[in-house]
PDB file of C-alpha atoms and ligand atoms in Angstrom:
ATOM      1  CA  MET A   1     -26.232 -60.403  49.855  1.00  0.00           C
ATOM      2  CA  ILE A   2     -26.828 -57.642  52.398  1.00  0.00           C
ATOM      3  CA  LEU A   3     -24.015 -56.578  54.695  1.00  0.00           C
ATOM      4  CA  ILE A   4     -25.344 -55.971  58.178  1.00  0.00           C
ATOM      5  CA  HIS A   5     -23.293 -53.902  60.576  1.00  0.00           C
ATOM      6  CA  VAL A   6     -23.528 -55.666  63.942  1.00  0.00           C
ATOM      7  CA  CYS A   7     -23.172 -53.696  67.160  1.00  0.00           C
ATOM      8  CA  CYS A   8     -23.476 -56.716  69.482  1.00  0.00           C
ATOM      9  CA  GLY A   9     -24.894 -60.249  69.828  1.00  0.00           C
ATOM     10  CA  PRO A  10     -28.254 -59.471  71.476  1.00  0.00           C
ATOM     11  CA  CYS A  11     -29.091 -56.794  68.890  1.00  0.00           C
ATOM     12  CA  LEU A  12     -28.388 -59.182  66.012  1.00  0.00           C
ATOM     13  CA  LEU A  13     -30.855 -61.928  66.984  1.00  0.00           C
ATOM     14  CA  TYR A  14     -34.131 -60.390  65.846  1.00  0.00           C
ATOM     15  CA  PRO A  15     -32.866 -58.768  62.592  1.00  0.00           C
ATOM     16  CA  LEU A  16     -31.132 -62.032  61.630  1.00  0.00           C
ATOM     17  CA  ALA A  17     -34.329 -64.032  62.188  1.00  0.00           C
ATOM     18  CA  TRP A  18     -36.246 -61.415  60.194  1.00  0.00           C
ATOM     19  CA  PHE A  19     -33.920 -61.756  57.181  1.00  0.00           C
ATOM     20  CA  ARG A  20     -33.804 -65.538  57.348  1.00  0.00           C
ATOM     21  CA  GLU A  21     -37.591 -65.829  57.465  1.00  0.00           C
ATOM     22  CA  ARG A  22     -37.641 -63.960  54.172  1.00  0.00           C
ATOM     23  CA  GLY A  23     -34.803 -65.953  52.599  1.00  0.00           C
ATOM     24  CA  ILE A  24     -32.509 -62.918  52.380  1.00  0.00           C
ATOM     25  CA  GLU A  25     -28.811 -63.688  52.675  1.00  0.00           C
ATOM     26  CA  VAL A  26     -26.880 -61.532  55.145  1.00  0.00           C
ATOM     27  CA  VAL A  27     -23.251 -61.312  56.201  1.00  0.00           C
ATOM     28  CA  GLY A  28     -22.392 -59.646  59.517  1.00  0.00           C
ATOM     29  CA  TYR A  29     -19.748 -56.981  60.024  1.00  0.00           C
ATOM     30  CA  PHE A  30     -18.461 -56.159  63.493  1.00  0.00           C
ATOM     31  CA  TYR A  31     -16.870 -52.723  63.583  1.00  0.00           C
ATOM     32  CA  ASN A  32     -17.389 -50.856  66.851  1.00  0.00           C
ATOM     33  CA  PRO A  33     -14.448 -48.787  68.089  1.00  0.00           C
ATOM     34  CA  ASN A  34     -16.915 -47.056  70.417  1.00  0.00           C
ATOM     35  CA  ILE A  35     -17.106 -49.903  72.955  1.00  0.00           C
ATOM     36  CA  HIS A  36     -15.124 -49.378  76.185  1.00  0.00           C
ATOM     37  CA  PRO A  37     -13.489 -50.300  78.447  1.00  0.00           C
ATOM     38  CA  TYR A  38     -11.395 -53.181  77.145  1.00  0.00           C
ATOM     39  CA  ARG A  39     -13.048 -55.932  79.183  1.00  0.00           C
ATOM     40  CA  GLU A  40     -16.479 -54.773  78.013  1.00  0.00           C
ATOM     41  CA  PHE A  41     -15.249 -54.831  74.404  1.00  0.00           C
ATOM     42  CA  LYS A  42     -14.032 -58.403  74.889  1.00  0.00           C
ATOM     43  CA  ALA A  43     -17.280 -59.458  76.601  1.00  0.00           C
ATOM     44  CA  ARG A  44     -19.371 -58.183  73.688  1.00  0.00           C
ATOM     45  CA  ILE A  45     -17.123 -59.915  71.161  1.00  0.00           C
ATOM     46  CA  LYS A  46     -17.470 -63.167  73.086  1.00  0.00           C
ATOM     47  CA  ALA A  47     -21.274 -62.862  73.127  1.00  0.00           C
ATOM     48  CA  LEU A  48     -21.332 -62.246  69.383  1.00  0.00           C
ATOM     49  CA  GLU A  49     -19.000 -65.186  68.767  1.00  0.00           C
ATOM     50  CA  GLU A  50     -21.527 -67.342  70.593  1.00  0.00           C
ATOM     51  CA  VAL A  51     -24.309 -66.087  68.319  1.00  0.00           C
ATOM     52  CA  GLU A  52     -22.087 -66.619  65.262  1.00  0.00           C
ATOM     53  CA  ALA A  53     -21.516 -70.264  66.210  1.00  0.00           C
ATOM     54  CA  LEU A  54     -25.111 -70.899  67.227  1.00  0.00           C
ATOM     55  CA  LYS A  55     -26.682 -69.351  64.146  1.00  0.00           C
ATOM     56  CA  GLY A  56     -24.007 -70.338  61.629  1.00  0.00           C
ATOM     57  CA  LEU A  57     -23.670 -66.775  60.393  1.00  0.00           C
ATOM     58  CA  ASN A  58     -20.661 -65.509  58.487  1.00  0.00           C
ATOM     59  CA  ILE A  59     -19.286 -62.499  60.394  1.00  0.00           C
ATOM     60  CA  LEU A  60     -16.403 -60.302  59.297  1.00  0.00           C
ATOM     61  CA  TRP A  61     -14.565 -59.029  62.330  1.00  0.00           C
ATOM     62  CA  ASP A  62     -12.605 -55.931  63.192  1.00  0.00           C
ATOM     63  CA  LYS A  63     -11.419 -56.716  66.695  1.00  0.00           C
ATOM     64  CA  ASN A  64      -9.146 -53.696  67.114  1.00  0.00           C
ATOM     65  CA  TYR A  65      -9.904 -51.915  70.358  1.00  0.00           C
ATOM     66  CA  GLY A  66     -10.770 -48.327  69.411  1.00  0.00           C
ATOM     67  CA  LEU A  67     -10.463 -46.286  72.601  1.00  0.00           C
ATOM     68  CA  ARG A  68      -7.669 -44.024  71.314  1.00  0.00           C
ATOM     69  CA  TRP A  69      -9.448 -43.483  68.033  1.00  0.00           C
ATOM     70  CA  PHE A  70     -12.693 -42.666  69.816  1.00  0.00           C
ATOM     71  CA  ILE A  71     -11.047 -40.111  72.116  1.00  0.00           C
ATOM     72  CA  LYS A  72      -9.484 -38.340  69.146  1.00  0.00           C
ATOM     73  CA  GLU A  73     -12.740 -38.374  67.154  1.00  0.00           C
ATOM     74  CA  THR A  74     -14.905 -37.049  69.941  1.00  0.00           C
ATOM     75  CA  LEU A  75     -12.476 -34.634  71.576  1.00  0.00           C
ATOM     76  CA  MET A  76     -14.339 -31.528  70.464  1.00  0.00           C
ATOM     77  CA  VAL A  77     -17.877 -32.845  70.824  1.00  0.00           C
ATOM     78  CA  TRP A  78     -17.978 -35.279  73.730  1.00  0.00           C
ATOM     79  CA  GLU A  79     -19.854 -32.819  75.936  1.00  0.00           C
ATOM     80  CA  ASN A  80     -22.681 -32.727  73.448  1.00  0.00           C
ATOM     81  CA  PRO A  81     -24.264 -36.221  73.385  1.00  0.00           C
ATOM     82  CA  GLN A  82     -26.183 -35.448  70.213  1.00  0.00           C
ATOM     83  CA  LYS A  83     -23.047 -34.570  68.250  1.00  0.00           C
ATOM     84  CA  ARG A  84     -20.997 -37.292  69.885  1.00  0.00           C
ATOM     85  CA  CYS A  85     -23.468 -40.003  68.881  1.00  0.00           C
ATOM     86  CA  GLU A  86     -23.842 -38.549  65.412  1.00  0.00           C
ATOM     87  CA  ARG A  87     -20.102 -38.809  64.859  1.00  0.00           C
ATOM     88  CA  CYS A  88     -20.091 -42.320  66.297  1.00  0.00           C
ATOM     89  CA  TYR A  89     -22.851 -43.457  63.910  1.00  0.00           C
ATOM     90  CA  VAL A  90     -21.254 -41.796  60.893  1.00  0.00           C
ATOM     91  CA  VAL A  91     -17.908 -43.473  61.434  1.00  0.00           C
ATOM     92  CA  ARG A  92     -19.349 -46.954  61.950  1.00  0.00           C
ATOM     93  CA  LEU A  93     -21.780 -46.734  59.050  1.00  0.00           C
ATOM     94  CA  LYS A  94     -19.243 -45.199  56.682  1.00  0.00           C
ATOM     95  CA  GLN A  95     -16.869 -48.070  57.381  1.00  0.00           C
ATOM     96  CA  THR A  96     -19.758 -50.503  56.774  1.00  0.00           C
ATOM     97  CA  VAL A  97     -20.500 -48.890  53.422  1.00  0.00           C
ATOM     98  CA  LYS A  98     -16.846 -49.200  52.406  1.00  0.00           C
ATOM     99  CA  LYS A  99     -16.844 -52.862  53.382  1.00  0.00           C
ATOM    100  CA  ALA A 100     -20.118 -53.447  51.504  1.00  0.00           C
ATOM    101  CA  LEU A 101     -18.652 -51.871  48.364  1.00  0.00           C
ATOM    102  CA  GLU A 102     -15.507 -53.952  48.686  1.00  0.00           C
ATOM    103  CA  LEU A 103     -17.631 -57.124  48.954  1.00  0.00           C
ATOM    104  CA  LYS A 104     -19.972 -56.019  46.164  1.00  0.00           C
ATOM    105  CA  ALA A 105     -22.941 -56.419  48.515  1.00  0.00           C
ATOM    106  CA  GLU A 106     -26.361 -55.489  47.157  1.00  0.00           C
ATOM    107  CA  ALA A 107     -27.091 -53.250  50.151  1.00  0.00           C
ATOM    108  CA  PHE A 108     -26.064 -52.465  53.717  1.00  0.00           C
ATOM    109  CA  THR A 109     -27.942 -52.108  56.974  1.00  0.00           C
ATOM    110  CA  THR A 110     -27.291 -52.097  60.724  1.00  0.00           C
ATOM    111  CA  THR A 111     -28.496 -53.725  63.932  1.00  0.00           C
ATOM    112  CA  LEU A 112     -28.531 -50.223  65.431  1.00  0.00           C
ATOM    113  CA  LEU A 113     -32.042 -50.047  63.942  1.00  0.00           C
ATOM    114  CA  TYR A 114     -33.124 -52.702  66.441  1.00  0.00           C
ATOM    115  CA  SER A 115     -32.344 -50.879  69.678  1.00  0.00           C
ATOM    116  CA  ILE A 116     -35.069 -48.817  71.317  1.00  0.00           C
ATOM    117  CA  TYR A 117     -32.320 -46.834  73.056  1.00  0.00           C
ATOM    118  CA  GLN A 118     -30.582 -45.535  69.940  1.00  0.00           C
ATOM    119  CA  ARG A 119     -31.416 -42.376  67.992  1.00  0.00           C
ATOM    120  CA  HIS A 120     -33.292 -44.277  65.325  1.00  0.00           C
ATOM    121  CA  ASN A 121     -34.178 -41.403  62.999  1.00  0.00           C
ATOM    122  CA  LEU A 122     -30.665 -40.009  63.108  1.00  0.00           C
ATOM    123  CA  ILE A 123     -29.223 -43.434  62.193  1.00  0.00           C
ATOM    124  CA  ARG A 124     -31.653 -43.708  59.303  1.00  0.00           C
ATOM    125  CA  GLU A 125     -30.808 -40.211  58.053  1.00  0.00           C
ATOM    126  CA  ILE A 126     -27.060 -40.847  58.190  1.00  0.00           C
ATOM    127  CA  ALA A 127     -27.397 -44.210  56.420  1.00  0.00           C
ATOM    128  CA  GLU A 128     -29.555 -42.671  53.696  1.00  0.00           C
ATOM    129  CA  ASP A 129     -27.009 -39.886  53.162  1.00  0.00           C
ATOM    130  CA  LEU A 130     -24.194 -42.400  52.886  1.00  0.00           C
ATOM    131  CA  SER A 131     -26.249 -44.536  50.537  1.00  0.00           C
ATOM    132  CA  HIS A 132     -26.748 -41.546  48.276  1.00  0.00           C
ATOM    133  CA  LYS A 133     -23.123 -40.449  48.472  1.00  0.00           C
ATOM    134  CA  TYR A 134     -21.565 -43.885  47.859  1.00  0.00           C
ATOM    135  CA  LYS A 135     -24.291 -45.139  45.526  1.00  0.00           C
ATOM    136  CA  ILE A 136     -25.170 -48.308  47.367  1.00  0.00           C
ATOM    137  CA  PRO A 137     -28.697 -49.119  48.640  1.00  0.00           C
ATOM    138  CA  PHE A 138     -29.432 -48.859  52.337  1.00  0.00           C
ATOM    139  CA  PHE A 139     -31.848 -51.529  53.547  1.00  0.00           C
ATOM    140  CA  TYR A 140     -34.191 -49.915  56.054  1.00  0.00           C
ATOM    141  CA  GLU A 141     -36.465 -51.789  58.412  1.00  0.00           C
ATOM    142  CA  ASP A 142     -37.730 -50.730  61.807  1.00  0.00           C
ATOM    143  CA  PHE A 143     -36.430 -53.708  63.765  1.00  0.00           C
ATOM    144  CA  ARG A 144     -37.553 -52.124  67.055  1.00  0.00           C
ATOM    145  CA  LYS A 145     -40.854 -53.951  66.663  1.00  0.00           C
ATOM    146  CA  GLY A 146     -38.998 -57.162  67.559  1.00  0.00           C
ATOM    147  CA  TYR A 147     -37.200 -55.712  70.551  1.00  0.00           C
ATOM    148  CA  GLN A 148     -38.856 -57.923  73.165  1.00  0.00           C
ATOM    149  CA  LEU A 149     -38.495 -61.054  71.026  1.00  0.00           C
ATOM    150  CA  GLY A 150     -34.778 -60.437  70.543  1.00  0.00           C
ATOM    151  CA  GLN A 151     -34.197 -59.720  74.214  1.00  0.00           C
ATOM    152  CA  GLN A 152     -36.074 -62.851  75.214  1.00  0.00           C
ATOM    153  CA  GLU A 153     -33.985 -64.967  72.862  1.00  0.00           C
ATOM    154  CA  ALA A 154     -30.775 -63.445  74.259  1.00  0.00           C
ATOM    155  CA  LEU A 155     -31.976 -64.392  77.744  1.00  0.00           C
ATOM    156  CA  ASN A 156     -32.890 -67.911  76.624  1.00  0.00           C
ATOM    157  CA  ILE A 157     -29.514 -68.618  75.065  1.00  0.00           C
ATOM    158  CA  GLY A 158     -27.772 -66.990  78.018  1.00  0.00           C
ATOM    159  CA  ILE A 159     -25.444 -64.574  76.225  1.00  0.00           C
ATOM    160  CA  TYR A 160     -24.020 -61.484  77.870  1.00  0.00           C
ATOM    161  CA  ARG A 161     -26.350 -58.460  77.611  1.00  0.00           C
ATOM    162  CA  GLN A 162     -24.734 -55.094  78.142  1.00  0.00           C
ATOM    163  CA  ALA A 163     -26.242 -52.392  80.345  1.00  0.00           C
ATOM    164  CA  TYR A 164     -25.035 -49.320  78.437  1.00  0.00           C
ATOM    165  CA  CYS A 165     -24.551 -48.191  74.873  1.00  0.00           C
ATOM    166  CA  GLY A 166     -20.795 -48.504  74.506  1.00  0.00           C
ATOM    167  CA  CYS A 167     -18.513 -45.524  75.113  1.00  0.00           C
ATOM    168  CA  VAL A 168     -17.166 -44.455  78.504  1.00  0.00           C
ATOM    169  CA  PHE A 169     -19.538 -41.478  78.431  1.00  0.00           C
ATOM    170  CA  SER A 170     -22.587 -43.671  77.996  1.00  0.00           C
ATOM    171  CA  GLU A 171     -21.381 -45.853  80.865  1.00  0.00           C
ATOM    172  CA  GLU A 172     -21.259 -42.753  83.100  1.00  0.00           C
ATOM    173  CA  GLU A 173     -24.670 -41.607  81.847  1.00  0.00           C
ATOM    174  CA  ARG A 174     -26.055 -45.032  82.744  1.00  0.00           C
ATOM    175  CA  TYR A 175     -24.695 -45.227  86.282  1.00  0.00           C
ATOM    176  CA  SER A 176     -24.089 -41.664  87.560  1.00  0.00           C
ATOM    177  CA  LYS A 177     -27.209 -39.942  88.897  1.00  0.00           C
ATOM    178  CA  THR A 178     -25.503 -36.518  88.658  1.00  0.00           C
ATOM    179  CA  ARG A 179     -24.543 -37.074  85.037  1.00  0.00           C
ATOM    180  CA  LYS A 180     -28.043 -38.322  84.231  1.00  0.00           C
ATOM    181  CA  LYS A 181     -29.544 -35.105  85.617  1.00  0.00           C
ATOM    182  CA  GLU A 182     -27.087 -32.917  83.670  1.00  0.00           C
ATOM    183  CA  LEU A 183     -27.839 -34.854  80.520  1.00  0.00           C
ATOM    184  CA  ASN A 184     -31.597 -34.504  80.883  1.00  0.00           C
ATOM    185  CA  LYS A 185     -31.152 -30.753  81.416  1.00  0.00           C
ATOM    186  CA  SER A 186     -29.015 -30.359  78.311  1.00  0.00           C
ATOM    187  CA  LEU A 187     -31.450 -32.430  76.221  1.00  0.00           C
ATOM    188  CA  LYS A 188     -34.340 -30.246  77.391  1.00  0.00           C
ATOM    189  CA  LYS A 189     -32.409 -27.131  76.349  1.00  0.00           C
ATOM    190  CA  GLU A 190     -31.900 -28.617  72.877  1.00  0.00           C
ATOM    191  CA  GLU A 191     -35.661 -29.243  72.452  1.00  0.00           C
TER     192      GLU A 191
HETATM  193  S1  SF4 B   1     -23.625 -43.226  73.534  1.00  0.00           S
HETATM  194 FE1  SF4 B   1     -23.457 -44.935  72.088  1.00  0.00          FE
HETATM  195  S2  SF4 B   1     -23.887 -44.044  70.072  1.00  0.00           S
HETATM  196 FE2  SF4 B   1     -23.427 -42.366  71.484  1.00  0.00          FE
HETATM  197  S3  SF4 B   1     -21.232 -42.013  71.262  1.00  0.00           S
HETATM  198 FE3  SF4 B   1     -21.469 -43.425  72.961  1.00  0.00          FE
HETATM  199  S4  SF4 B   1     -21.295 -45.458  72.043  1.00  0.00           S
HETATM  200 FE4  SF4 B   1     -21.657 -44.018  70.373  1.00  0.00          FE
END
């Protein structure tokens, strides 16, 4: 069995189909203290519950709302999106590894590898480091190739599809033109 960290319902659809086509058993794990505000967190849980029921997938849930945790974790780095996201990935994947070890899973992976908006290579690097450190295989696949298929299925089944990554900062980066400009400038400086 492979434990798959699940960030949300829409991002699970394609990877789940991919595993099932190959006869590989997966169990989902929802652990995302990075999703804010509260109503958004609830909306994403509801969408994933719909997928869980529709697909008959076993999902292990951590439904604790993590705003306070996230603020503490990112206090020193929130102004640097690169570092902020890195910390966010590390925490979610480390928790997934611990859960996978507890369940004696053969490997772990994440639906974060499906999104074309995530820092794919950074996620892969972090997961490989954790795999090495905790001695559990990381199952890598570039699920981005199925991005359109997954999105289309989410539309067809009518589940909620979020418009931003998750944290309050990403919500601002999505909707504030000023913040978008500042962000682009800081990313250019980093290049
Ligand atoms: S933008 Fe997304 S990955 Fe980055 S810190 Fe926010 S929720 Fe986490």
